[in-house]
Coordinates of C-alpha atoms and ligand atoms in Angstrom, one line a residue:
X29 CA 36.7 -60.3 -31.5
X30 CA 37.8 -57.1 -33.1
X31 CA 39.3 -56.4 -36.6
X32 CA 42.6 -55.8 -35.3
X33 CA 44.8 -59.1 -35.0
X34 CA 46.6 -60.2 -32.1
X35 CA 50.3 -60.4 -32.3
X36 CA 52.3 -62.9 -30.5
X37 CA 56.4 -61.7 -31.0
X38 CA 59.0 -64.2 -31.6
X39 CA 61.9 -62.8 -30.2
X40 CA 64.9 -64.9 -31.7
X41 CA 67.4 -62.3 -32.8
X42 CA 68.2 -61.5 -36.3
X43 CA 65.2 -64.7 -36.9
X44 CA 62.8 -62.9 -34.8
X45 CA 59.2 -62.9 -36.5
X46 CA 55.5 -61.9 -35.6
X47 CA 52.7 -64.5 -35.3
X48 CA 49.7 -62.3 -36.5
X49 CA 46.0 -63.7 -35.5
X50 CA 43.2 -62.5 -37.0
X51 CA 39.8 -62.5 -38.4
X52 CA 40.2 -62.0 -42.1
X53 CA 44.2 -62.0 -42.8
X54 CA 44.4 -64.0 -46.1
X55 CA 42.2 -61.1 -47.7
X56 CA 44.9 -58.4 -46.1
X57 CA 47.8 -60.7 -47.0
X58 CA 48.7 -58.6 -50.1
X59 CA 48.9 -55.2 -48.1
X60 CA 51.1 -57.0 -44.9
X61 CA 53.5 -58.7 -47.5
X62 CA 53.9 -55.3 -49.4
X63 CA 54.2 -53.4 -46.4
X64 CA 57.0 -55.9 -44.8
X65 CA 58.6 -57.2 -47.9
X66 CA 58.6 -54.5 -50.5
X67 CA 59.4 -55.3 -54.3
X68 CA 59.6 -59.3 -53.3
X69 CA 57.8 -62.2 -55.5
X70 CA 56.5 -64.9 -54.0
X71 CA 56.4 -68.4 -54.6
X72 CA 53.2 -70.2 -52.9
X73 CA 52.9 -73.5 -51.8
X74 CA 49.5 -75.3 -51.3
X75 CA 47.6 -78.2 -51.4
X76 CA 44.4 -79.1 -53.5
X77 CA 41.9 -78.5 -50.7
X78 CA 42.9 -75.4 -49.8
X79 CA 43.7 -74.4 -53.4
X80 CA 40.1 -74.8 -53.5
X81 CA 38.8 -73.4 -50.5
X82 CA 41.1 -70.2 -49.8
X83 CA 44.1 -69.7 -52.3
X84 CA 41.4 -67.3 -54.4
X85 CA 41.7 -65.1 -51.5
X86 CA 45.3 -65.1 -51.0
X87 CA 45.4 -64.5 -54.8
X88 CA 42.8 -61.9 -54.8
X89 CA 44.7 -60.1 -52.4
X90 CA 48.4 -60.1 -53.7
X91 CA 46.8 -58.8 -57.0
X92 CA 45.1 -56.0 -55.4
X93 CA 48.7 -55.3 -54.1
X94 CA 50.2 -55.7 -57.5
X95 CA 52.9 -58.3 -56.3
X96 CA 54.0 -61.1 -58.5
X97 CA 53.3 -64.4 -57.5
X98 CA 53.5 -68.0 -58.8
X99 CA 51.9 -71.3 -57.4
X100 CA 52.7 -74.7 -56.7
X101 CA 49.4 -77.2 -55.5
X102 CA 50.3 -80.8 -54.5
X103 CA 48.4 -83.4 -53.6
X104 CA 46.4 -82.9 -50.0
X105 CA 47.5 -85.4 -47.0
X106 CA 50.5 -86.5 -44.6
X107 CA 52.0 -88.3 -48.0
X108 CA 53.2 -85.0 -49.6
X109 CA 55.5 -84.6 -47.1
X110 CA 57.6 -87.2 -49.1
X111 CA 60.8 -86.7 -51.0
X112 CA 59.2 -86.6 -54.5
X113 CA 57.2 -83.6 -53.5
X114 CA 60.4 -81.8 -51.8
X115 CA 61.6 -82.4 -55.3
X116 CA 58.5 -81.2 -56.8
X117 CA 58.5 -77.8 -54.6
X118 CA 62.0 -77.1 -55.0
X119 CA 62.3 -77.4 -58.9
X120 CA 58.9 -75.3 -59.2
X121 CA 60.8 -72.6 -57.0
X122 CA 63.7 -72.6 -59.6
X123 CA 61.8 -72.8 -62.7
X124 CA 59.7 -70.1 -61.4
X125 CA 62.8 -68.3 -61.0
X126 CA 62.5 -67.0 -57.8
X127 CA 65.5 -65.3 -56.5
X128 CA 67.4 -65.8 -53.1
X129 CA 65.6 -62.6 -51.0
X130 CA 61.9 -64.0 -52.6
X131 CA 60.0 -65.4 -50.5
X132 CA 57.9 -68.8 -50.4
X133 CA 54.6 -68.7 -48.9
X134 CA 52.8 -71.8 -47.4
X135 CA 49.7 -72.2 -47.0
X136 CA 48.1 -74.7 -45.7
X137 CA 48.0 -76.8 -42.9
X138 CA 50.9 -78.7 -41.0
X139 CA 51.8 -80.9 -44.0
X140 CA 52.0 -78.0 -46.3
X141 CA 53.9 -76.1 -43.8
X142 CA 56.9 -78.6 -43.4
X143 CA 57.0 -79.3 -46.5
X144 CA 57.3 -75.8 -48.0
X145 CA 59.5 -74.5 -45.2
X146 CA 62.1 -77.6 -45.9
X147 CA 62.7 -76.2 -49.4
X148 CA 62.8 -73.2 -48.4
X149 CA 65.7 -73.9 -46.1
X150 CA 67.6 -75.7 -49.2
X151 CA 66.4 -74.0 -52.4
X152 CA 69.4 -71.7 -53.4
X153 CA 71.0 -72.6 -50.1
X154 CA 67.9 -71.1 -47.9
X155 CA 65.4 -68.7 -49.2
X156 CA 62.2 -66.9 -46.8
X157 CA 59.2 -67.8 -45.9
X158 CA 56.3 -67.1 -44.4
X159 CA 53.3 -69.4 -42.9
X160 CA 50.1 -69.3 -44.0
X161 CA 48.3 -71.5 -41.6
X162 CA 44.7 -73.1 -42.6
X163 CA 44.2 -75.7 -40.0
X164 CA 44.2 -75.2 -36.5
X165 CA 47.0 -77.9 -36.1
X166 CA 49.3 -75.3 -38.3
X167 CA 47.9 -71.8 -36.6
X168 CA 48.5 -73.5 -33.1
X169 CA 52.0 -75.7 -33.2
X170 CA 53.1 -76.4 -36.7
X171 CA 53.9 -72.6 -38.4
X172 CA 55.5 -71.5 -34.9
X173 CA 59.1 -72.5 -34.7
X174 CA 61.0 -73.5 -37.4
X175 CA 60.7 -77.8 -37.4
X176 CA 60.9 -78.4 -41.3
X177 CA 60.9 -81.6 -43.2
X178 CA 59.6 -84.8 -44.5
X179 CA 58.8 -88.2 -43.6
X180 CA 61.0 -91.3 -44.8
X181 CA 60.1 -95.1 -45.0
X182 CA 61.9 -95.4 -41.9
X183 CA 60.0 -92.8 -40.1
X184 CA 58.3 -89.6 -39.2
X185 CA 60.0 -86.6 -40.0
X186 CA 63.3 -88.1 -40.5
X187 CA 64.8 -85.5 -42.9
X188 CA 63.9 -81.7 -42.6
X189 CA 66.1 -78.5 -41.0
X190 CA 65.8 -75.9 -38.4
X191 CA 64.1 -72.6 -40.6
X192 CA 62.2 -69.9 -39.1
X193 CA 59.3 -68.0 -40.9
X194 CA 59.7 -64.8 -41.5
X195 CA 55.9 -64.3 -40.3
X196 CA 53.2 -66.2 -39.7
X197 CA 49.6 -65.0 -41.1
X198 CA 46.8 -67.3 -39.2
X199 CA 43.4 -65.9 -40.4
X200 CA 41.0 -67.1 -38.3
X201 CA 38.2 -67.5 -40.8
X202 CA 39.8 -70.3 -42.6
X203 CA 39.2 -72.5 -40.6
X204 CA 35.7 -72.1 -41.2
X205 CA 36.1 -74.4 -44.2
X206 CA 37.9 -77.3 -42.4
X207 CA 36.8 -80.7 -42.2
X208 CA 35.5 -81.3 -38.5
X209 CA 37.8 -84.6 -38.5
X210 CA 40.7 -81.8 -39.1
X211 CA 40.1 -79.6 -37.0
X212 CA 39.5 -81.8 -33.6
X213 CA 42.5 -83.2 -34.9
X214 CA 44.3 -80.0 -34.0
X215 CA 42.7 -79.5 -30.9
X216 CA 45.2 -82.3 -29.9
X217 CA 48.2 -80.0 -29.5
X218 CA 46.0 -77.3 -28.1
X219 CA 45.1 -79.7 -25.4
X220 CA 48.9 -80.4 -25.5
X221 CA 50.0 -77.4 -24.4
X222 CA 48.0 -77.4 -21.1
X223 CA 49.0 -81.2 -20.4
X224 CA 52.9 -80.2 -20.6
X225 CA 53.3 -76.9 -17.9
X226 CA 50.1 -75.8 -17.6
X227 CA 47.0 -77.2 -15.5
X228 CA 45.6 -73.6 -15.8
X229 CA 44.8 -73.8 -19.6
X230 CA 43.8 -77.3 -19.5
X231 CA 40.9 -77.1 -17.0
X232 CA 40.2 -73.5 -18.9
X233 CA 40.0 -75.8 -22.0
X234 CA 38.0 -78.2 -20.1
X235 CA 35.4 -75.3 -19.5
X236 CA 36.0 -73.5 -23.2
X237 CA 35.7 -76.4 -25.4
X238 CA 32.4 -75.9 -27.2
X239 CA 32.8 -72.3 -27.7
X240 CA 36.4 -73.0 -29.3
X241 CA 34.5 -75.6 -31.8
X242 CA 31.7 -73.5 -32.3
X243 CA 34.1 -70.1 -33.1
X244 CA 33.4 -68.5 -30.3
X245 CA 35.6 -65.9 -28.7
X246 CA 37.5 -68.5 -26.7
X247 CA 38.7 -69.6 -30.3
X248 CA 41.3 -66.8 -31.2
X249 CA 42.3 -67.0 -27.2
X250 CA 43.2 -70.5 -27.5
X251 CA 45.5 -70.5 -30.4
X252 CA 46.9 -67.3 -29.0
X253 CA 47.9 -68.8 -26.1
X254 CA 48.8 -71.9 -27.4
X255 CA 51.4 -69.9 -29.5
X256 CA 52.5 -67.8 -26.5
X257 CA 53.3 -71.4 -25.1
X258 CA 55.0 -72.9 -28.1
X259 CA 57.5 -69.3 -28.0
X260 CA 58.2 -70.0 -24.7
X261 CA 59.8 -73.4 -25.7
X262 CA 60.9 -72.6 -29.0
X263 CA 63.1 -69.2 -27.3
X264 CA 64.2 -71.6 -24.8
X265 CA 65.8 -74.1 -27.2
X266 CA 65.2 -73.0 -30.3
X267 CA 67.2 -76.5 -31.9
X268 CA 65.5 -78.7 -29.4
X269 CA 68.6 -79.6 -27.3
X270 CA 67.1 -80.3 -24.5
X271 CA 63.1 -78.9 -22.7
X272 CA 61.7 -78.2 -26.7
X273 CA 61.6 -82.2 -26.4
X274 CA 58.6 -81.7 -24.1
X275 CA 56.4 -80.4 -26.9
X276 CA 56.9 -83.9 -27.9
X277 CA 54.7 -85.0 -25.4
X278 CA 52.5 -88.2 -26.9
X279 CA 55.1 -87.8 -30.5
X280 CA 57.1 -91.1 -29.9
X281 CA 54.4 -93.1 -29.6
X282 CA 51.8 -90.9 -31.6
X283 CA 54.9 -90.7 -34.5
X284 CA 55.2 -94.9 -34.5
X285 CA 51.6 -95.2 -34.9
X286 CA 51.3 -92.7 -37.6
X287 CA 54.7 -94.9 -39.3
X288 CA 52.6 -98.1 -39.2
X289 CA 49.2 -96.3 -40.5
X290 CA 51.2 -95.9 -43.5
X291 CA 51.1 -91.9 -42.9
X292 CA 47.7 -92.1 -44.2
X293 CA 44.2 -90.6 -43.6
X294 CA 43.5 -93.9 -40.8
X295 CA 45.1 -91.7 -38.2
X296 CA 45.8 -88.2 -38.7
X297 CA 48.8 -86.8 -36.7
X298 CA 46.7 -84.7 -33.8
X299 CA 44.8 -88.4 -33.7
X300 CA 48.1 -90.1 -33.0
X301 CA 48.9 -87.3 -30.6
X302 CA 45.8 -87.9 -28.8
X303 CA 46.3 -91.5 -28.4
X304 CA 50.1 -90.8 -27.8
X305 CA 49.1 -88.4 -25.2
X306 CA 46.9 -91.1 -23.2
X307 CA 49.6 -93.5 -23.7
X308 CA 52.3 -91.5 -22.3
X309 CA 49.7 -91.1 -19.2
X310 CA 49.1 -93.6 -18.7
X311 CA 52.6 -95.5 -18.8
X312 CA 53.3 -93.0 -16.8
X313 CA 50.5 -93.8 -14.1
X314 CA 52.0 -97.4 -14.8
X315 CA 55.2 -96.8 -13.5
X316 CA 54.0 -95.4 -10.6
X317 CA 55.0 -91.6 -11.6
X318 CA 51.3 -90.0 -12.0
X319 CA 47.6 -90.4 -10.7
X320 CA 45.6 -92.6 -13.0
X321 CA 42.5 -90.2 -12.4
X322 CA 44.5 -87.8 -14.2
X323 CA 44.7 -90.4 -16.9
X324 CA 40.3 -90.6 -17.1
X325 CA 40.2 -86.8 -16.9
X326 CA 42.8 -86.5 -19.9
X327 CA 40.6 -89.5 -21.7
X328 CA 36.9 -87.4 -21.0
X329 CA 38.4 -84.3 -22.4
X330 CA 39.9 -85.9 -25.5
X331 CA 36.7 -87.6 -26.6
X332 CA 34.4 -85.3 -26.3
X333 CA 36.2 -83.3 -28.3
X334 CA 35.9 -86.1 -30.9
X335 CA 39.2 -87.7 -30.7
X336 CA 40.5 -91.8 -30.5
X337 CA 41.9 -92.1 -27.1
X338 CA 43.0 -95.5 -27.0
X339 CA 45.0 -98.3 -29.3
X340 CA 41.7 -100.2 -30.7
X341 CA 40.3 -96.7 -31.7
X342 CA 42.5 -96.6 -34.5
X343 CA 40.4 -98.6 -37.4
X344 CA 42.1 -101.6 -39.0
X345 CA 44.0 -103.9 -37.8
X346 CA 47.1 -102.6 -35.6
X347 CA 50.5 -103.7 -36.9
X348 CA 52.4 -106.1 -33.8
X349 CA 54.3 -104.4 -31.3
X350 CA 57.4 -105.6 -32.2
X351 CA 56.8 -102.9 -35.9
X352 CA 55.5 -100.4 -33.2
X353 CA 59.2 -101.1 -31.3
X354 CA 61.0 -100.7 -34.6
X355 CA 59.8 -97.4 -35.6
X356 CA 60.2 -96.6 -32.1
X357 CA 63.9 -96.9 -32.0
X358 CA 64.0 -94.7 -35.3
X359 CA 62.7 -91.6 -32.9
X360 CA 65.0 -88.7 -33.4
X361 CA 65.4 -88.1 -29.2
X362 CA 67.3 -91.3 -28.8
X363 CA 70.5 -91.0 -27.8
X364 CA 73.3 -93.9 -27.6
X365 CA 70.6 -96.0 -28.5
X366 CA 68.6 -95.5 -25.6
X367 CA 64.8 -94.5 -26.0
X368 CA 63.9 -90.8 -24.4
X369 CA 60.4 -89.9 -23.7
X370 CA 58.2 -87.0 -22.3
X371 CA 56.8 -88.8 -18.7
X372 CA 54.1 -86.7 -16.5
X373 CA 53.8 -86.6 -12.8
X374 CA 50.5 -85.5 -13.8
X375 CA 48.2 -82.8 -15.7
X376 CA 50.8 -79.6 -16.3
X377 CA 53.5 -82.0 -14.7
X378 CA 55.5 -83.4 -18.0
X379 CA 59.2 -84.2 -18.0
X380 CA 62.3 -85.6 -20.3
X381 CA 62.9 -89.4 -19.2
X382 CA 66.1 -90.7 -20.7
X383 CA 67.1 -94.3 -20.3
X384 CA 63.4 -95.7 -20.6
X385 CA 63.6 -99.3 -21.1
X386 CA 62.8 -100.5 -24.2
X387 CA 61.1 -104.0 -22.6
X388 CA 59.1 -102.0 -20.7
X389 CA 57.4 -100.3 -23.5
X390 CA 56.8 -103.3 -25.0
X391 CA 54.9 -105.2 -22.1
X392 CA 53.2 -102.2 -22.0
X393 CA 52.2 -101.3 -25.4
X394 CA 51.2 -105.6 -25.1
X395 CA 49.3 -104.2 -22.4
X396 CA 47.3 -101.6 -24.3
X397 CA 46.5 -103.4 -27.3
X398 CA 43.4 -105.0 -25.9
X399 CA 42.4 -101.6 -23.5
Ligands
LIG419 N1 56.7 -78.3 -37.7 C1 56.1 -78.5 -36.6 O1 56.5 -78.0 -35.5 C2 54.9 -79.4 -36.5 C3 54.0 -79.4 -35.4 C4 52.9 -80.2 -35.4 C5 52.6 -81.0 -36.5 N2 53.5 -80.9 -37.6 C6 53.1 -81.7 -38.8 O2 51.9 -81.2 -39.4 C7 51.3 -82.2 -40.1 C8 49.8 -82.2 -39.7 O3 49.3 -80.9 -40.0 P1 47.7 -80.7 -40.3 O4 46.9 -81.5 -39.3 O5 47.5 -79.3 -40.6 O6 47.5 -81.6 -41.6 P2 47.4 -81.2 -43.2 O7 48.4 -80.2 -43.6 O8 47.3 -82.5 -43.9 O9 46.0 -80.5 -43.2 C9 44.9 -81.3 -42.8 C10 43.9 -81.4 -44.0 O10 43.0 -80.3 -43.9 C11 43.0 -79.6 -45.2 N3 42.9 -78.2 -44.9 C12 43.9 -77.4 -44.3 N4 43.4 -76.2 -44.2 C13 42.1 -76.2 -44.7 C14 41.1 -75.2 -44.8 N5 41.2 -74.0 -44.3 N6 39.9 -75.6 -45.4 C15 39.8 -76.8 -45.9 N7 40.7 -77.8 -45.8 C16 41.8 -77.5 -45.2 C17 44.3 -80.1 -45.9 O11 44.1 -80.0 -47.3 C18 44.4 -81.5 -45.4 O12 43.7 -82.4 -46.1 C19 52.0 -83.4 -39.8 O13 52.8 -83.8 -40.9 C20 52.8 -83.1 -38.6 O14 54.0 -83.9 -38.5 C21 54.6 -80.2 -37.6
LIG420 O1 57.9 -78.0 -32.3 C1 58.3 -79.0 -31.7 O2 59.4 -79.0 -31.2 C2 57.3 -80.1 -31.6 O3 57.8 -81.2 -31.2 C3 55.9 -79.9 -32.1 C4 55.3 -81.2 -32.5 O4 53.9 -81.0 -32.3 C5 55.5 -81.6 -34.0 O5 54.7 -82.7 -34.3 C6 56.9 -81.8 -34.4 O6 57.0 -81.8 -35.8 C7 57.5 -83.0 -33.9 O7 58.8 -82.9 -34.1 P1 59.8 -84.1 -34.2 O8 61.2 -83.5 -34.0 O9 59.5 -85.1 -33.2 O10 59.7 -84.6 -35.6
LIG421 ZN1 52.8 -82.6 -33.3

């Protein structure tokens, strides 16, 4: 692709931002943040691994541009998204005294992201940031539209706000230094995207795949498109009131798996989005609402890109459906007590169910346990 980035606009009003994709935009960082924030600091927000493998270059480059910076590296993994670390962040923003209009940069992937944005929102009653995004989980769903927060004992995501970036930097050639594992991981919402509204970009990344793992050209078209689609959604209900919930497609059961996994490294969250996503096709296909071909397809797709598609895929032993139930009925789309979930009619065909029946999960989660 060429030097220049791709932009993707985010046109929410007095919170509209850019998405900038490109090859090399951590080393250009320092010039962009200059050139749209002049005579800011910034406070950034990372995790060891990246500190390691690309904060030099986001400090190289804010030196160049003579702005003053601080830093803040946390632990790496879906536990810093815990209310110790908001702690952490937030007091390392004051005693680095950074003002209201500084900004807080995050830079990492989705767990850095939430985390970093959610004290943002609070620190001196809402400061700005901007995304950073190192894994392709971050650059294609996570540092696009403004879901902040942190996980609680009782659940995923539990706590957080509504806080848009004031930009979003993804630099293509950090990825370069994530973990396989990671990044099929993210192809999960990238495969998302086409299983929600769009048959189009599913069978195109049926046909694309290799060259988007291998960082081909297909690559940077992916995530811009995948961005394009999470905008759409994100314009259209920015607070998720009512068809943002269908970019939660595989998340209520994908979020109860990653709650009884102890939000730990034995199922990352694209993994339970992957298995979340079958699930949903499959109880779908179960209730008579979707061809169960669709289901294989989805399945063929998922593996080969390298990820669990099924229950016994995750490794240990799987807590009983009844704790699966529990964390269920802690999902932030239930209303009056009664469990909402994204159903399909098929590939591109995904809708808001209200009303589901809790027993009929459970038989069919029963179901699934040995499949
Ligand atoms: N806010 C949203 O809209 C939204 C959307 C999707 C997911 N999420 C959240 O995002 C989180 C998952 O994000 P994730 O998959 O990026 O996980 P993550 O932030 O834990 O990053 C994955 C791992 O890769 C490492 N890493 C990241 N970039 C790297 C790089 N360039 N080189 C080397 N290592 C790198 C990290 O240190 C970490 O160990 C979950 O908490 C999920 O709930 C939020
Ligand atoms: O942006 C959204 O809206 C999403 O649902 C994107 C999801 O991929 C993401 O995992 C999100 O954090 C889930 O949101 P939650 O409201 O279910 O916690
Ligand atoms: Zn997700």
């Amino acid at each position: 692709m060429s030097a220049d980035p791709i932009t993707v606009h985010v046109p929410l009003g007095e919170r509209a931002y850019d998405i900038l994709i490109g090859p090399r935009l951590l080393d250009e960082a320092g010039a962009i943040l200059k050139g749209r924030f002049p005579g800011r600091r910034f406070g950034i927000v990372t995790d060891e691994t990246v500190a390691k493998a690309q904060l030099p270059r986001l400090l190289a480059a804010l030196d160049a541009a003579g702005i003053d910076h601080s830093e803040i590296v946390l632990p790496a993994g879906e536990g810093t998204k815990s209310w110790a670390n908001l702690q952490t962040v937030v007091e390392g923003l004051l005693a680095a005294r950074l003002e209201r209009r500084d900004l807080v940069i995050a830079l990492g992937g989705g767990v850095i992201g939430d985390l970093a944005g959610f004290a943002a929102a609070i620190a001196r009653r809402g400061m700005d940031f901007v995304q950073v995004p190192t894994s392709l989980l971050a650059q294609v769903d996570s540092s696009v539209g403004g879901k902040t927060g942190i996980n609680s004992p009782h659940g995923k995501n539990l706590v957080g706000a509504f806080h848009q970036p004031r930009l979003v930097l993804a630099d293509l050639s950090a990825l370069d230094t994530l973990a396989p594992r990671q990044f099929a991981a993210g192809y999960a919402e990238v495969v998302k995207y086409g299983l929600i509204d769009d048959e189009a970009y599913f069978f195109w990344l049926e046909e694309n795949r290799a060259e988007i793992f291998s960082g081909g050209p297909a690559r940077a078209e992916a995530i811009a498109r995948a961005c394009a689609a999470k905008t759409r959604f994100v314009l259209a209900d920015e607070k998720e009131t009512g068809v943002r919930a269908l970019l939660n497609l595989g998340h209520t059961f994908g979020h109860a798996l990653e709650k009884v996994t102890g939000f730990s490294d034995r199922l990352l969250h694209g993994e339970g989005v992957a298995i979340g996503m079958m699930l949903a096709h499959a109880f779908s296909a179960k209730l008579g609402l979707a061809p169960s071909q669709d289901t294989g397809r989805i399945g063929a797709h998922l593996k080969a890109a390298g990820l669990p598609t099924r229950l016994a895929d995750i490794p240990g032993d799987l807590a009983p459906t009844d704790a699966l139930m529990t964390a269920i009925a802690q999902d932030k789309k239930v209303e009056r007590g009664a469990l909402t979930f994204i159903l399909t009619r098929g590939i591109g065909r995904a809708f808001i169910e209200k009303n589901v029946e809790p027993g009929k999960v459970a038989e069919f989660l029963e179901e699934m346990r040995g499949a």
